[in-house]
C-alpha positions as a Python dict, from the first residue, in 0.01 Angstrom:
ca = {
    (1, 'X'): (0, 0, 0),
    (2, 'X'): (-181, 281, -69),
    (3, 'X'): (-417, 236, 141),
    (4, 'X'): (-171, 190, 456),
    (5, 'X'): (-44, 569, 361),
    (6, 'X'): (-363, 691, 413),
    (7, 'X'): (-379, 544, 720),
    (8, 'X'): (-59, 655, 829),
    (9, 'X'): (-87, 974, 707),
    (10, 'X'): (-486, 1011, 833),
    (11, 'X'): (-607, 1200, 532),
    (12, 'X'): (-686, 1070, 214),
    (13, 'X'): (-685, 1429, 72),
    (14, 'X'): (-329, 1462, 105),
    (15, 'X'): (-237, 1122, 0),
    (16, 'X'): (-429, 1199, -326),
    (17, 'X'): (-286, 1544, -388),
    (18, 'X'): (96, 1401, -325),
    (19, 'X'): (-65, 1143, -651),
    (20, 'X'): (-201, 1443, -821),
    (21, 'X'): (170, 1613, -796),
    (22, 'X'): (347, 1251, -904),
    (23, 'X'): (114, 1218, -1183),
    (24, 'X'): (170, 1581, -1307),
    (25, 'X'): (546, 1562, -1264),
    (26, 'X'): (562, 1197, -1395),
    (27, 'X'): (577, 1255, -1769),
    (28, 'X'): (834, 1564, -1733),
    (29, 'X'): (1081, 1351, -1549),
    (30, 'X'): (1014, 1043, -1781),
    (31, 'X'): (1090, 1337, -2103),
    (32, 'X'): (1433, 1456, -1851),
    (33, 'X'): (1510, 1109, -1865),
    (34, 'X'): (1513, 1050, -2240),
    (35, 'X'): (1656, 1412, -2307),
    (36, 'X'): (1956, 1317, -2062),
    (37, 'X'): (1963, 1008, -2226),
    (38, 'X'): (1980, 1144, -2592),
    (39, 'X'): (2217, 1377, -2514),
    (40, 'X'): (2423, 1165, -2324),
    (41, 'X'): (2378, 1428, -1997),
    (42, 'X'): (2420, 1102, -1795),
    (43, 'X'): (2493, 1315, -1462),
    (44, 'X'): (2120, 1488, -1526),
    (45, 'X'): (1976, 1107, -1597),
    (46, 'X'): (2116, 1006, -1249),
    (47, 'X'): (1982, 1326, -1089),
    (48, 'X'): (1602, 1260, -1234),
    (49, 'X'): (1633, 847, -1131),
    (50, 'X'): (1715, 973, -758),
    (51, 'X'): (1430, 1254, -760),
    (52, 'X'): (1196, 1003, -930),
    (53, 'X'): (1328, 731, -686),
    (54, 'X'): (1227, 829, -348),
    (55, 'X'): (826, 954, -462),
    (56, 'X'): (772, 641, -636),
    (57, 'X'): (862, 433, -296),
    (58, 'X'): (682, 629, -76),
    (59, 'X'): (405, 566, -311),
    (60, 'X'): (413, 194, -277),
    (61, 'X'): (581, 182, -652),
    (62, 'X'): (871, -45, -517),
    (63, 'X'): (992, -195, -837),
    (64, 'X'): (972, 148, -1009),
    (65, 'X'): (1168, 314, -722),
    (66, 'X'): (1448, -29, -749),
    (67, 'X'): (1497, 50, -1113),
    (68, 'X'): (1529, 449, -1004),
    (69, 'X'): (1788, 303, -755),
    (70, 'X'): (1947, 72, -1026),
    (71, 'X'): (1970, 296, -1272),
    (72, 'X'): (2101, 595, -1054),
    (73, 'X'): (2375, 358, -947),
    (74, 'X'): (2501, 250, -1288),
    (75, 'X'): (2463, 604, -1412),
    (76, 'X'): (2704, 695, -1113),
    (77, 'X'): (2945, 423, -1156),
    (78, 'X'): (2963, 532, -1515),
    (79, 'X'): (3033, 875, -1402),
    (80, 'X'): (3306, 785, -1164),
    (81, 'X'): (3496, 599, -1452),
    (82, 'X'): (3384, 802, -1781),
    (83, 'X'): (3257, 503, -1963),
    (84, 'X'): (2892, 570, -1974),
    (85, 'X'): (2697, 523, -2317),
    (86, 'X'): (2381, 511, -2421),
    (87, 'X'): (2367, 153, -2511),
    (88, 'X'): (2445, 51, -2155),
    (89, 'X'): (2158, 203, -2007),
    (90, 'X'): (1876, 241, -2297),
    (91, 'X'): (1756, -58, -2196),
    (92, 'X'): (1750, 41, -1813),
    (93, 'X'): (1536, 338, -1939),
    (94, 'X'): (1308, 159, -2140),
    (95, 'X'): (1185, -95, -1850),
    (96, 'X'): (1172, 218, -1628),
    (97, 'X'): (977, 420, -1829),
    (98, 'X'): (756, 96, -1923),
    (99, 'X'): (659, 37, -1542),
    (100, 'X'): (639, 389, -1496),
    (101, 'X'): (351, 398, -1725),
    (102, 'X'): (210, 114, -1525),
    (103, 'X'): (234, 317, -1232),
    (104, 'X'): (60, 589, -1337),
    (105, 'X'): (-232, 395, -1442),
    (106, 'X'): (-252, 210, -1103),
    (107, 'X'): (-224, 569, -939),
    (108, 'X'): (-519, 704, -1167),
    (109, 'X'): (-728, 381, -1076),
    (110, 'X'): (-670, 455, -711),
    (111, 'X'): (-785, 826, -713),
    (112, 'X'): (-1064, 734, -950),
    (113, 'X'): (-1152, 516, -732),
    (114, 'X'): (-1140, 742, -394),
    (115, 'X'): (-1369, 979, -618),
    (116, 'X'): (-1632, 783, -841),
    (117, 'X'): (-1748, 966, -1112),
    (118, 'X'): (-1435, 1190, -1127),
    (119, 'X'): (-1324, 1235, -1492),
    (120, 'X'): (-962, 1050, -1501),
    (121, 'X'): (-692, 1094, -1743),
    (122, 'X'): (-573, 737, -1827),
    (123, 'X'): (-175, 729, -1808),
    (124, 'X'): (-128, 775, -2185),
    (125, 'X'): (-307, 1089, -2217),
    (126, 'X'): (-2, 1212, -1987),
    (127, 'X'): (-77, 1225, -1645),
}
């Protein structure tokens, strides 16, 4: 998949920068999301699973973008009808932020991989 972006885009510089940015932002909106969650802010957890939704498919990180677009949907449906809690959608989280980290490593294998030698956080130092 990624590999078809840089094709459609035509340089691999900007496909890895628009990684560089995901990875960097990655962590934040994964710490959003358990903030949110936490505090029970469940109209700022919807927010953060639509901004993290649409990245993460353009990306080629389709089941982390369908659990974005699952979890914004129950979030909102909660919303609509005040019956949100944390128990309904902890475990939503948890998968999402579980294949997030998988994401992030598959992102830092691709760049690492576009630039041998280049010193690569793995995706639990963070990025």
């Amino acid at each position: 998949m990624l590999h078809a972006l840089v094709e459609d885009v035509g340089d691999t510089q900007v496909v890895l920068d628009t990684i560089e940015l995901y990875l960097e932002e990655l962590p934040v909106r994964l710490s959003s999301m358990t903030a949110a969650l936490t505090g029970e802010r469940f109209d700022l957890l919807r927010d953060e699973a639509h901004a993290l939704k649409s990245s993460s498919r353009m990306l080629g990180a389709g089941t982390l973008a369908d659990q974005c677009r699952d979890l914004e949907a129950v979030t909102a449906a909660h919303l609509r009808q005040d019956t949100a809690s944390g128990g309904t959608v902890t475990p939503m989280v948890d998968a999402l932020q579980f294949e997030a980290f998988r994401v992030a490593q598959w992102l830092a294998d691709f760049r690492a991989a576009s630039y041998p030698g280049l010193d690569v956080p793995s995706a639990s130092s963070g990025t």
